[in-house]
Tab-separated table of C-alpha atoms in Angstrom:
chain	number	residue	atom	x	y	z
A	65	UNK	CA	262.925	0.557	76.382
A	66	UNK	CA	261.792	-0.116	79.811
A	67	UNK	CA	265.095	-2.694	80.305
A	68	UNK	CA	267.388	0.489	79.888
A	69	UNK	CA	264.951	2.734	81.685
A	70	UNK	CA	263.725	1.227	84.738
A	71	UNK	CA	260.247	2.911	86.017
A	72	UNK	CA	260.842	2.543	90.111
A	73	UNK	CA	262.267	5.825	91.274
A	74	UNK	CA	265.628	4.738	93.153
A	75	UNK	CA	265.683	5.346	96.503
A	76	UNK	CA	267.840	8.062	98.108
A	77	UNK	CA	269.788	6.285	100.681
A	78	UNK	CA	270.989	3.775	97.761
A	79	UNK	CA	271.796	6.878	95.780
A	80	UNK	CA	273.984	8.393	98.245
A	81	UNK	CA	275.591	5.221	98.790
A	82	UNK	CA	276.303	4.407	95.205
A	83	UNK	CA	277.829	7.887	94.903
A	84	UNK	CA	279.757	7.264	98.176
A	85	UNK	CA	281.342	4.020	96.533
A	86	UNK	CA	282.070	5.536	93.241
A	87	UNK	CA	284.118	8.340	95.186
A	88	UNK	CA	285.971	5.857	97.074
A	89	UNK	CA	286.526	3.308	94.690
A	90	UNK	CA	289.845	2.445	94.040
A	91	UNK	CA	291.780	-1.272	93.658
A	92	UNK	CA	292.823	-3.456	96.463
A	93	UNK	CA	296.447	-4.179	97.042
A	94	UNK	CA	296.198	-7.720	95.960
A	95	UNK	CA	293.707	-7.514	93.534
A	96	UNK	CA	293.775	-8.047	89.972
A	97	UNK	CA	292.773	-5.937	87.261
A	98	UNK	CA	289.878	-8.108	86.022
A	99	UNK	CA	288.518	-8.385	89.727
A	100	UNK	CA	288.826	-4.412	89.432
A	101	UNK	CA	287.438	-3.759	86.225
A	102	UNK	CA	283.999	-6.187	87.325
A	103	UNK	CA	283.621	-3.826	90.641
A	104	UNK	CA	283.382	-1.062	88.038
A	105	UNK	CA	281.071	-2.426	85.891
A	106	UNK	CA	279.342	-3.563	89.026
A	107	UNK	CA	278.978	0.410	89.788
A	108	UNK	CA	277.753	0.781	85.822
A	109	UNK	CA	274.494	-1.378	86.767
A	110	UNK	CA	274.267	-0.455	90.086
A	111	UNK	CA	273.834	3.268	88.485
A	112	UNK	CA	271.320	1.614	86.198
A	113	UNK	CA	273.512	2.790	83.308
A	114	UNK	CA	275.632	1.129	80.808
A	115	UNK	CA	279.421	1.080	78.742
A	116	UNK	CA	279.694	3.141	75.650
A	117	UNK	CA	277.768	1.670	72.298
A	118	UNK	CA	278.454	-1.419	71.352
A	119	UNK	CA	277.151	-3.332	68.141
A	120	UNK	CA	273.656	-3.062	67.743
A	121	UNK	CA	272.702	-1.393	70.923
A	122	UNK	CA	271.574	2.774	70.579
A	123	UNK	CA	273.483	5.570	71.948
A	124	UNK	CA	273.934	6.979	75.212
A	125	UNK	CA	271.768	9.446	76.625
A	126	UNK	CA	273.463	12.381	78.142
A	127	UNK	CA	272.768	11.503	82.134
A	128	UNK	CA	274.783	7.650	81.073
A	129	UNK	CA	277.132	9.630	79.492
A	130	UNK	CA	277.888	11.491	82.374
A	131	UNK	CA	277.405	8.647	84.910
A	132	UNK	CA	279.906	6.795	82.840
A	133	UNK	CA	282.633	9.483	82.487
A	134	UNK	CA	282.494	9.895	86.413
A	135	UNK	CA	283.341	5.805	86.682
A	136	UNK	CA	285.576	5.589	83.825
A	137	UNK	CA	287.043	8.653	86.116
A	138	UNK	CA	287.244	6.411	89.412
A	139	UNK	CA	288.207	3.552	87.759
A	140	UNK	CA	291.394	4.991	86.454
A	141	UNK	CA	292.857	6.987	89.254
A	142	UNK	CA	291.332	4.141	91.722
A	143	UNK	CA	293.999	2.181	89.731
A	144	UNK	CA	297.165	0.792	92.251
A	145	UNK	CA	299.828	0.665	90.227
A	146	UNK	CA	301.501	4.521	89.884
A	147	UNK	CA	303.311	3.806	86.456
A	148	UNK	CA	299.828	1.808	84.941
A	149	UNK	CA	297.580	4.659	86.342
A	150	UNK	CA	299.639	7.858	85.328
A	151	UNK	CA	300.331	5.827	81.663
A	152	UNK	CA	296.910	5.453	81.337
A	153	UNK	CA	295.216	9.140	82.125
A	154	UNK	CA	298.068	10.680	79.757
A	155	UNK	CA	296.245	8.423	77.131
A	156	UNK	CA	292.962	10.188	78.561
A	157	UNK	CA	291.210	10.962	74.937
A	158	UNK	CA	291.463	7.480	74.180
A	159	UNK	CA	290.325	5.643	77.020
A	160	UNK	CA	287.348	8.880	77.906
A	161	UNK	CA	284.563	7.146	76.193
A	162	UNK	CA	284.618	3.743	77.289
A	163	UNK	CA	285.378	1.444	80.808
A	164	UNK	CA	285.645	-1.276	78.373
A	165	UNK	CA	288.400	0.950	77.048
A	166	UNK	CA	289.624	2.212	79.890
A	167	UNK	CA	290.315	-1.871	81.229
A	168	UNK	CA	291.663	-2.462	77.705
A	169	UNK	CA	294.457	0.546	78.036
A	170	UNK	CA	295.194	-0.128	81.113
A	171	UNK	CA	295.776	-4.504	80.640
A	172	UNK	CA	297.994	-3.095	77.735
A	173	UNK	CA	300.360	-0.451	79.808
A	174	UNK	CA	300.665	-3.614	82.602
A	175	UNK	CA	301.692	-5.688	79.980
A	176	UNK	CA	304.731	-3.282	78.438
A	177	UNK	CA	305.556	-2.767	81.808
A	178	UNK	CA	306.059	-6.203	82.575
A	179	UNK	CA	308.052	-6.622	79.124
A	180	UNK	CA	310.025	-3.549	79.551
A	181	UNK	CA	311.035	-4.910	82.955
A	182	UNK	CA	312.344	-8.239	81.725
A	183	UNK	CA	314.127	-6.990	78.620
A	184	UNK	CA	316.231	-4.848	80.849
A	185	UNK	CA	316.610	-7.469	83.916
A	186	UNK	CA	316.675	-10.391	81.935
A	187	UNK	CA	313.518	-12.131	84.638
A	188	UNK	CA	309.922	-11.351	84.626
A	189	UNK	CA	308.780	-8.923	87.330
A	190	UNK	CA	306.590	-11.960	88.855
A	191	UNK	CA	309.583	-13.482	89.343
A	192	UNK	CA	311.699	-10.806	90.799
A	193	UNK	CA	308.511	-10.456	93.339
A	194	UNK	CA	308.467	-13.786	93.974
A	195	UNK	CA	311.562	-13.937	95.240
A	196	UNK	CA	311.212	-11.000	97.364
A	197	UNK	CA	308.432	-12.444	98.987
A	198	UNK	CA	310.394	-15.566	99.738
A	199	UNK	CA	313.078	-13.719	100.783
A	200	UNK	CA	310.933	-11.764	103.302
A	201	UNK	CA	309.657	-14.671	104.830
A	202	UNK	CA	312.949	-16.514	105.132
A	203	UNK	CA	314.342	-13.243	107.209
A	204	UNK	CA	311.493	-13.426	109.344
A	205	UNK	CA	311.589	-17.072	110.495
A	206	UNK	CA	315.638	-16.097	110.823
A	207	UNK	CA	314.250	-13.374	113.450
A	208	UNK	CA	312.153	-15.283	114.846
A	209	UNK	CA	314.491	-18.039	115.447
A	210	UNK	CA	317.085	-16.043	116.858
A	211	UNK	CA	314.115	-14.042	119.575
A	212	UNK	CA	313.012	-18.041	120.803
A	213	UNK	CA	316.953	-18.583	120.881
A	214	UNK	CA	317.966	-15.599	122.565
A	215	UNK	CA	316.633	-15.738	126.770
């Protein structure tokens, strides 16, 4: 009882701050989904709270229930990816009661994007960015060759 209920009062500056991060949390523009998802949880224990039941362990009370709607909340439109984040909150009953859930959902809309993106081109998406990014940086030494070239 006392793990899931710590006795120290938290302290009101961290308490701002944690609700500071929580309303600014959102994903990098390089960073993965599982990098994302373990900030969230991060947030979970820095609230002191925990995900939605698992096996064994007793239900939420209604302060961790509300503490983990408002991440599950952040986590999703924090999300980078328009088509993964929009896919995801239209599946909003689903993915409400959990940011196990919510992860889940949203590694499985990723994944039939990337699908749906090579069935039609014929080439993963990775690839297709891949060579964009190559491409990019083949232009730019061209520009920057012709600048030291030019007087």
């Amino acid at each position: 009882m006392r793990c899931e209920f710590p006795t120290r009062a938290p302290n009101i500056r961290d308490e701002r701050s944690l609700q500071e991060d929580i309303g600014n949390f959102s994903q990098g523009y390089n960073e993965t989904l599982y990098s994302y998802f373990s900030r969230a949880q991060e947030l979970l224990k820095r609230s002191y709270r925990r995900d939605a039941k698992t096996n064994g362990s007793s239900p939420l009370t209604p302060i961790e229930t509300v503490v983990l709607s408002g991440i599950i909340s952040a986590f999703l439109i924090g999300l980078e990816d328009y088509k993964i984040r929009i896919t995801v909150l239209m599946k909003s009953t689903v993915v409400s009661g959990s940011l196990r859930t919510a992860n889940e959902a949203s590694e499985d809309v990723k994944a039939i994007i990337k699908s749906h993106y090579a069935q039609k081109w014929g080439r993963p998406l990775s690839a297709v960015l891949a060579d964009i990014k190559n491409g990019h940086q083949a232009r730019r030494q061209v520009l920057e060759a012709e600048v030291q070239v030019t007087p």
